[in-house]
Short mmCIF file of C-alpha atoms in Angstrom, two decimals:
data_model
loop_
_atom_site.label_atom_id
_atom_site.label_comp_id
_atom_site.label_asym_id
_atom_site.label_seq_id
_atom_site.Cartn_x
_atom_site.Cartn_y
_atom_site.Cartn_z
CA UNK A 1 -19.19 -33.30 22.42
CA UNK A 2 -18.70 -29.85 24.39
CA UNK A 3 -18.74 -26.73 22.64
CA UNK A 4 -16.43 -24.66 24.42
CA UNK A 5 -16.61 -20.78 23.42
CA UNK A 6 -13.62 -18.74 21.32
CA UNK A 7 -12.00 -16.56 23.46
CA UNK A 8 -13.51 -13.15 22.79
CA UNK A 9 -10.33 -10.47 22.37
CA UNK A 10 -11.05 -7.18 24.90
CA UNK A 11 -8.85 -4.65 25.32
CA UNK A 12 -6.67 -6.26 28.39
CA UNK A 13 -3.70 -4.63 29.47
CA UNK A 14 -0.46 -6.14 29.85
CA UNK A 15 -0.60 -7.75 33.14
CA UNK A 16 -4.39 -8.32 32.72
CA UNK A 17 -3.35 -10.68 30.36
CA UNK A 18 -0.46 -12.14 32.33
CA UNK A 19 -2.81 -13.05 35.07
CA UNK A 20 -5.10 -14.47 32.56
CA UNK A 21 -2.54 -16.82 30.79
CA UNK A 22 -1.16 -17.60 34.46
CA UNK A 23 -0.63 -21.60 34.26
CA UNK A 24 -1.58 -24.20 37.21
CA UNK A 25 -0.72 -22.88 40.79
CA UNK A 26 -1.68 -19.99 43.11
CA UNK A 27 -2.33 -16.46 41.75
CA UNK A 28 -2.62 -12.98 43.62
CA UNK A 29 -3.88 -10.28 41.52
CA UNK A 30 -4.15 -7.28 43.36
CA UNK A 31 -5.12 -3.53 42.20
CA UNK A 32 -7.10 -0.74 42.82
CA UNK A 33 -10.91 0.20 42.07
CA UNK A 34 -11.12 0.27 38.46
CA UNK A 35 -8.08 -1.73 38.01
CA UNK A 36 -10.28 -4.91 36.60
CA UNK A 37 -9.47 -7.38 38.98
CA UNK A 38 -12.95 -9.17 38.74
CA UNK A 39 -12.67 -8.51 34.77
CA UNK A 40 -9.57 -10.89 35.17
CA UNK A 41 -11.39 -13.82 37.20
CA UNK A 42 -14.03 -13.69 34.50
CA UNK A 43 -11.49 -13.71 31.61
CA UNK A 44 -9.35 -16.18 33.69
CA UNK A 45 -12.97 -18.71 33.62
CA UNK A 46 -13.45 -18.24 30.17
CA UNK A 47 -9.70 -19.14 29.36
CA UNK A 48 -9.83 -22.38 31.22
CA UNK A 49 -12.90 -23.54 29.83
CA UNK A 50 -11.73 -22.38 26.34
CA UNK A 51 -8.47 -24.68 27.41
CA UNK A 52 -10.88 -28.06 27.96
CA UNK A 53 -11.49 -27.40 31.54
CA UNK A 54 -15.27 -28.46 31.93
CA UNK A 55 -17.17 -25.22 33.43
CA UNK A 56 -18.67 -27.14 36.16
CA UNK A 57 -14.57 -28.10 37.10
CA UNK A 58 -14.05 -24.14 38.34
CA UNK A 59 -15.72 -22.38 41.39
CA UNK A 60 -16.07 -18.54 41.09
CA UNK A 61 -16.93 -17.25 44.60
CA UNK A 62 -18.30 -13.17 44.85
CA UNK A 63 -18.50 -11.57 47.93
CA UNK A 64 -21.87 -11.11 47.90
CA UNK A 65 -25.14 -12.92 46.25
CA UNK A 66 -25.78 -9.55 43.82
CA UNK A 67 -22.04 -9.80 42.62
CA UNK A 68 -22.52 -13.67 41.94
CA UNK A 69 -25.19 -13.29 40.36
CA UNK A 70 -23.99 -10.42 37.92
CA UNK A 71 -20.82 -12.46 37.21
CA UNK A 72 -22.73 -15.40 36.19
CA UNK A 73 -25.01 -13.23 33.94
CA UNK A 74 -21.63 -11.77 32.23
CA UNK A 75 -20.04 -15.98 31.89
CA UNK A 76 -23.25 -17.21 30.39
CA UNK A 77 -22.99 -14.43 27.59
CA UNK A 78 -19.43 -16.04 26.77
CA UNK A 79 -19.67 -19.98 27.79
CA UNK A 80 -21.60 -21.92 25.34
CA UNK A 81 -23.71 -24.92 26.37
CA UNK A 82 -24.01 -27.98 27.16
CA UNK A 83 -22.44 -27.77 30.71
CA UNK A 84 -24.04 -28.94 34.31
CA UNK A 85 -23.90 -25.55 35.70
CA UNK A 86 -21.58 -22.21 36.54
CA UNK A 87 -20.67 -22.51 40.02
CA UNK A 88 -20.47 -18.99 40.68
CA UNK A 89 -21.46 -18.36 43.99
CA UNK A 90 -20.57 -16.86 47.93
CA UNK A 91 -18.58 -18.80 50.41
CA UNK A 92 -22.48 -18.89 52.62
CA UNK A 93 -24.39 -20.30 49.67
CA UNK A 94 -21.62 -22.77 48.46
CA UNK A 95 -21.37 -23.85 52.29
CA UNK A 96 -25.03 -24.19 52.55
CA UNK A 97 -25.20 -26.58 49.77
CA UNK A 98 -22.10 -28.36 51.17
CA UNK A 99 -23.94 -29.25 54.32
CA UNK A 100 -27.44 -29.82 52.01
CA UNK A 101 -25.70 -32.99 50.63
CA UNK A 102 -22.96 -33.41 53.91
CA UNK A 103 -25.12 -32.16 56.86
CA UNK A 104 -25.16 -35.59 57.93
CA UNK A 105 -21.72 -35.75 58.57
CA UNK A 106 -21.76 -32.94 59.85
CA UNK A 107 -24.55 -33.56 62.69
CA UNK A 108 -26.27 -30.67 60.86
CA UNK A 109 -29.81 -30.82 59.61
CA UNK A 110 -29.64 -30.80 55.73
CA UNK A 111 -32.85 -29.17 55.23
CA UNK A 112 -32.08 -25.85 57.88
CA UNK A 113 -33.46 -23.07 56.23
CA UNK A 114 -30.34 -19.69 55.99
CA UNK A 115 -31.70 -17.03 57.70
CA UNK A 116 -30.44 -12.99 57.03
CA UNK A 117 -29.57 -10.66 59.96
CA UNK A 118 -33.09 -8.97 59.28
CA UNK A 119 -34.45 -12.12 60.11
CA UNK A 120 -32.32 -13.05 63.25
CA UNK A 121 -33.26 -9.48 64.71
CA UNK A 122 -36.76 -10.02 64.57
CA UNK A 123 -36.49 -13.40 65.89
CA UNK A 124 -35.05 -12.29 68.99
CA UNK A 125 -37.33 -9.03 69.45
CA UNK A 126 -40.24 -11.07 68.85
CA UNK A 127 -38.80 -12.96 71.74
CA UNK A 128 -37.12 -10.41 73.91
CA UNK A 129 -38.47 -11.15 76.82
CA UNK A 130 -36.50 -14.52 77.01
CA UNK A 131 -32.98 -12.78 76.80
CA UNK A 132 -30.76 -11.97 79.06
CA UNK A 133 -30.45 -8.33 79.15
CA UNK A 134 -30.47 -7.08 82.79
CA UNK A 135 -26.73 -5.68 82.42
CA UNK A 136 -27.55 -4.34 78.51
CA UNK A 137 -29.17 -0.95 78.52
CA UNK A 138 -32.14 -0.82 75.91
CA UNK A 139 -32.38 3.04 75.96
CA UNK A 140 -35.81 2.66 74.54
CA UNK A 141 -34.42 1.43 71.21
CA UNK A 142 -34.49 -2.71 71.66
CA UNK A 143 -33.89 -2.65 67.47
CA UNK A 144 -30.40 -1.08 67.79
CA UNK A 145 -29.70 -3.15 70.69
CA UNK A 146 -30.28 -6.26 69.16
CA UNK A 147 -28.75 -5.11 65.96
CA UNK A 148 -25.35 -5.01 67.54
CA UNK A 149 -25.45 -8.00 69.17
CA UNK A 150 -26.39 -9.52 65.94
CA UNK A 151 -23.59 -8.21 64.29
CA UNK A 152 -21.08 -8.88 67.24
CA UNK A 153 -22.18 -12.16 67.08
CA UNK A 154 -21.22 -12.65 63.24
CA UNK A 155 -17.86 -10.76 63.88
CA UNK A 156 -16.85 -13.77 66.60
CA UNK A 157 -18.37 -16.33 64.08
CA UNK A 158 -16.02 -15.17 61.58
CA UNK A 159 -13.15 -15.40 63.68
CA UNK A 160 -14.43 -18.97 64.48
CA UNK A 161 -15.41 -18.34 68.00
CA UNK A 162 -18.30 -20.58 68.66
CA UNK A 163 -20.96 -19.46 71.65
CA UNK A 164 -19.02 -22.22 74.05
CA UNK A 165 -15.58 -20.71 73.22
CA UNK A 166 -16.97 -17.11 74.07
CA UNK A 167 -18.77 -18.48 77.19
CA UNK A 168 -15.01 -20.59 78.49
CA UNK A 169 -13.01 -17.26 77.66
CA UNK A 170 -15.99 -14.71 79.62
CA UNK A 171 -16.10 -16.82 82.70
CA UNK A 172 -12.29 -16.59 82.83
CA UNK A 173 -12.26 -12.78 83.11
CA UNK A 174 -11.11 -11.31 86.28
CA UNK A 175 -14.07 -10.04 88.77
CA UNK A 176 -11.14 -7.70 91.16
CA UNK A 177 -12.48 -4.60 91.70
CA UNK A 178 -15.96 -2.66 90.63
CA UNK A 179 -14.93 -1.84 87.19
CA UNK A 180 -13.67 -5.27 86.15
CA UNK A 181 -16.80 -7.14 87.63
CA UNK A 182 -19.32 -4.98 85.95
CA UNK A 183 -17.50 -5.38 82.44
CA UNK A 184 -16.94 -9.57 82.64
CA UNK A 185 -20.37 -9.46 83.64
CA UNK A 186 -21.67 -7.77 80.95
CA UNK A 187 -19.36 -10.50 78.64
CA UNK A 188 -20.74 -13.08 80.52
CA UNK A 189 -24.11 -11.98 79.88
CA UNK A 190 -23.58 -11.33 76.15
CA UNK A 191 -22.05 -15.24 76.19
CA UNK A 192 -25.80 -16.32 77.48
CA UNK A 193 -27.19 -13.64 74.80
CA UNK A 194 -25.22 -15.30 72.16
CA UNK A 195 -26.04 -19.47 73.58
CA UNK A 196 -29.78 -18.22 73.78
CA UNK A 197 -29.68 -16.60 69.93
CA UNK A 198 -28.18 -19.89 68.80
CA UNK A 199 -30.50 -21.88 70.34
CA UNK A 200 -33.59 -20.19 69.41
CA UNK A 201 -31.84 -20.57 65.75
CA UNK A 202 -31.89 -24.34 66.10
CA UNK A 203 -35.69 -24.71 67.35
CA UNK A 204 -37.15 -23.03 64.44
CA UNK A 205 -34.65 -25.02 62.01
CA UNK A 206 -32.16 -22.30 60.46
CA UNK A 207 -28.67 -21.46 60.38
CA UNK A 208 -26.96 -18.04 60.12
CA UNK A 209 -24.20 -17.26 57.55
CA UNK A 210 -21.56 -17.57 60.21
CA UNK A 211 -22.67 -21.15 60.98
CA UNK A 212 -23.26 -22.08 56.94
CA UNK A 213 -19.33 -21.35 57.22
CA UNK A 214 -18.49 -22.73 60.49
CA UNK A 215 -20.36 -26.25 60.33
CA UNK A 216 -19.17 -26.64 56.97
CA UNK A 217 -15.19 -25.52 57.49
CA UNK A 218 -15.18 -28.16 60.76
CA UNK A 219 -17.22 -30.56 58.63
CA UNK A 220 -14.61 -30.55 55.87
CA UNK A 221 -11.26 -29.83 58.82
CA UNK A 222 -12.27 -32.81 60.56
CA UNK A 223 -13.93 -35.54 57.73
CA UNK A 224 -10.95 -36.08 55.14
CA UNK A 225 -13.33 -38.25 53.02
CA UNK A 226 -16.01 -35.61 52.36
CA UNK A 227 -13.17 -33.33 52.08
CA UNK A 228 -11.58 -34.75 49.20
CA UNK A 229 -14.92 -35.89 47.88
CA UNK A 230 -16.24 -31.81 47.87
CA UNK A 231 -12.85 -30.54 46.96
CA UNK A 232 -12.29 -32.84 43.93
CA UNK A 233 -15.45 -31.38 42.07
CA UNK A 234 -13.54 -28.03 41.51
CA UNK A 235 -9.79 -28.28 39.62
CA UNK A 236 -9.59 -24.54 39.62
CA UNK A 237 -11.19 -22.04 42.00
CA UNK A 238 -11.40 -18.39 41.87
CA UNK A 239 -12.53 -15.60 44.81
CA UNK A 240 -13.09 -11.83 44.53
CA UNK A 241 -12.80 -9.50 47.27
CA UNK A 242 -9.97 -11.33 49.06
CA UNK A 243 -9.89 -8.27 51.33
CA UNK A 244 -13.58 -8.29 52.62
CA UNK A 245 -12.99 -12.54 53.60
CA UNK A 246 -13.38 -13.68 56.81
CA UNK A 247 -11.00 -15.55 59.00
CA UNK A 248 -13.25 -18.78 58.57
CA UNK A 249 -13.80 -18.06 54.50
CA UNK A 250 -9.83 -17.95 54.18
CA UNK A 251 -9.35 -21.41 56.20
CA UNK A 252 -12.31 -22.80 54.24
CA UNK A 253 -10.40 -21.93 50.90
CA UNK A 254 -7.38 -23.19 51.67
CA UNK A 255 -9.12 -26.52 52.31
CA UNK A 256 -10.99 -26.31 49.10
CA UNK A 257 -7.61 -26.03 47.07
CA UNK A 258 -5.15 -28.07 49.77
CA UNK A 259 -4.89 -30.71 46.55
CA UNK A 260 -4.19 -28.95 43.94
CA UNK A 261 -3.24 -25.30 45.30
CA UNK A 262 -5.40 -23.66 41.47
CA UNK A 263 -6.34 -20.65 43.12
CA UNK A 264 -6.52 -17.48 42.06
CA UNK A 265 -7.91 -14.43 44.36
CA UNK A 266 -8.18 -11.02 43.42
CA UNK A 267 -8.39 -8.33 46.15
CA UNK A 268 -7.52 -4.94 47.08
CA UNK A 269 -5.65 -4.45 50.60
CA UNK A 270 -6.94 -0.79 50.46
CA UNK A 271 -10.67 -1.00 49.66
CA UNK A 272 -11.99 -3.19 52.88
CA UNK A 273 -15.80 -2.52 53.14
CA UNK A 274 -16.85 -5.06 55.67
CA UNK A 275 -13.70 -5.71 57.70
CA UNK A 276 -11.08 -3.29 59.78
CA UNK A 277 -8.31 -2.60 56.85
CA UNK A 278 -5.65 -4.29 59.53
CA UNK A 279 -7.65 -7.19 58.95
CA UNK A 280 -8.38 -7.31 55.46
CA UNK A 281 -4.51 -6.66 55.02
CA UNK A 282 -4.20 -10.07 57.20
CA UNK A 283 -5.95 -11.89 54.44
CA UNK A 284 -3.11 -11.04 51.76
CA UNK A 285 -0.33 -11.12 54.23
CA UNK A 286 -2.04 -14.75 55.18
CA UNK A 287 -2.44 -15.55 51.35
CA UNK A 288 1.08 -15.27 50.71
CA UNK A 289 2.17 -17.59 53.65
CA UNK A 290 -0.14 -20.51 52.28
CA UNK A 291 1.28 -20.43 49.06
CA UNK A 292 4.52 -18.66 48.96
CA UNK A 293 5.43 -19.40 45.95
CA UNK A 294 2.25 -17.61 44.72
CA UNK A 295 2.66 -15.50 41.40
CA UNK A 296 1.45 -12.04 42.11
CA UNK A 297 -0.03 -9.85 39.62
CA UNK A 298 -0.15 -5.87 40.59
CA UNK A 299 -2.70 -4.10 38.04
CA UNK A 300 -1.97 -0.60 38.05
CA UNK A 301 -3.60 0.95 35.73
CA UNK A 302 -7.13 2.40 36.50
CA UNK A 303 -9.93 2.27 33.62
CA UNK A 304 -12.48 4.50 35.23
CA UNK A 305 -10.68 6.10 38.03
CA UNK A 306 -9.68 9.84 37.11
CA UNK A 307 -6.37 11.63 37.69
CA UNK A 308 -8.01 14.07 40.16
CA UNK A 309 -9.65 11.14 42.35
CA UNK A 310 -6.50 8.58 42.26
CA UNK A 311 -4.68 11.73 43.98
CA UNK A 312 -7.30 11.97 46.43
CA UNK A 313 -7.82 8.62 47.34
CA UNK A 314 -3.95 8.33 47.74
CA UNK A 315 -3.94 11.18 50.29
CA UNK A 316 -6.78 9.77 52.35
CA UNK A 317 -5.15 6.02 52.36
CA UNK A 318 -1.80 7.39 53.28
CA UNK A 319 -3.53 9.62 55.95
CA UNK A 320 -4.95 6.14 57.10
CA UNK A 321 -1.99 5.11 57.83
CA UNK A 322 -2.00 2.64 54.68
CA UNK A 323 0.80 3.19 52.11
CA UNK A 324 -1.60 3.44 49.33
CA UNK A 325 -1.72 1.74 45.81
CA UNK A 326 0.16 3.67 43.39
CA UNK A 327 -2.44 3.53 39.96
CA UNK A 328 -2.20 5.08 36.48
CA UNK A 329 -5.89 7.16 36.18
CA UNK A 330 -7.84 6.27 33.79
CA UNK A 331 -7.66 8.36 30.25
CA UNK A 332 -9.74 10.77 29.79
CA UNK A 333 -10.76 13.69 32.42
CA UNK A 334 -9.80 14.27 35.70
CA UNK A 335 -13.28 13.16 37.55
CA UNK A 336 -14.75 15.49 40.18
CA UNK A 337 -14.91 15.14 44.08
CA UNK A 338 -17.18 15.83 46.53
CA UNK A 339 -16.51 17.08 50.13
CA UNK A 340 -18.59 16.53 53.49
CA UNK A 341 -17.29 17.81 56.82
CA UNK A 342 -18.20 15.49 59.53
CA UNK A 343 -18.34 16.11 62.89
CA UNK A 344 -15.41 13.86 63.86
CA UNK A 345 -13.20 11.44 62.02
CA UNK A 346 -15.45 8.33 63.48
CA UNK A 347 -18.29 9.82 61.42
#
């Protein structure tokens, strides 16, 4: 017999709680920093569970492995035992256990070991002298270099762009003229950088984040039966940070929910960390065409944000060219804000 906890009364607001009590189908709950958008997804868990949802039934997915791991410190304070496990976790780790137990489906080894960019940097300067570079200027910093082509390479992963489809698309650029051959050389060259980094990933047995997602989004695309098979473990899933998803995270979701369309994501168009706001306002705009029927929760009310630094943070959104969130500070005082001139808006 499960013992499934009482739902512990906090102080929600209004459409806190309407997002909370929000009934089978797809959810948007969007707001502003201090708004409680992940406070919802937790309460949201604990609500199904208290419902007779098992807790093993709903997938929580954080952006990153810090924020997973905080979230399911805060759910095991509130879900009582027995259950198999909280599957709280990031779309990398949840697709690297998808291809542990599918890899061979997949053509992927089930035992490759995730690597971190730290690690895929000094992988490739240990072996430097085996990449391409002759058009890439080192400028006596070979670290920075290969930083950037580290992260260039996950920014075409997340987009789905394997090393072949970046190699067909460079050796279709136009050579006319002095300017136009040097720069499809230099793509051409960063299409062998980007074959040689993937190779050099196979031989010593590992996988990057942007291939945890890619093998495991074309594993589940193109293999209905392991599709259903993953997808049916999870009635209800849940994602934070909508706006910092990739391309290949928001495909992979859909597929995860394609049966039952329980999905709730929680996001805020004007807070993108890791992606170009144009982009992360792509993900809601792309949210909303899924499932357009979607309910969509606005929280605008902020519980630590002050009067002073709503204003503020208004201003420089709408200066963005964004439209900015209009959000109800938080009670209490006005907060303070600190000013550094920069030497150019880039900075």
């Amino acid at each position: 017999m499960r013992a499934y906890p009482t739902v512990v009364p906090i102080a929600l607001s209004p459409r806190q709680r309407e997002a909370v009590a929000h009934p089978a189908g797809p959810l948007l709950v969007l707001g502003g920093a201090g708004s409680g958008k992940t406070t919802v997804l937790l309460e949201r868990f604990i609500r199904l569970v208290h419902d007779g949802h098992p807790p093993e039934s709903i997938l929580l997915l954080a952006f990153s492995s810090s924020a997973a791991d905080d979230l399911r410190a805060r759910l095991e304070d509130q879900v009582a035992s027995p259950y198999e496990e909280l599957v709280v976790t990031t779309f990398a780790d949840l697709c690297a256990r998808v291809l542990r137990e599918e890899g061979t489906h997949a053509g992927v080894d089930p035992f490759a070991t995730p690597v971190t960019p730290a690690d895929r940097i000094a992988m490739l300067l240990e072996r430097i002298d085996e990449l391409p570079l002759a058009l890439h200027d080192l400028r006596g910093n070979p670290s920075a270099l290969i930083g950037s082509v580290v992260e260039r390479i996950d920014r075409l992963k997340e987009e789905l762009i394997s090393a072949a489809d970046y190699g067909a698309w460079a050796a279709r650029l136009s050579s006319d003229g002095e300017m136009a051959a040097a720069s499809a050389g230099r793509e051409r060259e960063f299409a062998d950088l980007y074959t040689v980094h993937d190779r050099m990933l196979s031989e010593a047995g590992s996988l990057d984040s942007g291939d945890l997602v890619l093998n495991a989004f074309r594993l589940l695309r193109e293999q209905p039966h392991v599709r259903t098979r993953v997808a049916s473990r999870f009635d209800w899933v849940l994602a934070d940070d909508l706006q910092d998803s990739s391309f290949a995270q928001g495909l992979l979701l859909r597929l995860l929910v394609g049966e039952h369309g329980n999905v709730c994501a929680a996001g805020d168009p004007d807070q993108a960390i890791h992606r170009f706001r144009g982009a992360a306002r792509k993900n809601f705009d792309d949210f909303e065409a899924e499932w357009p029927r979607a309910r969509t929760v606005r929280l605008e009310r902020s519980f630590r944000v002050g009067e002073r630094i709503a204003c503020a943070a208004r201003a420089v959104l709408r200066g963005a060219g964004g439209p900015g969130q209009e959000i109800e500070p938080a009670a209490g005082g006005p907060g303070s804000i600190a000013f550094w001139r920069c030497a150019s808006e880039r900075a």
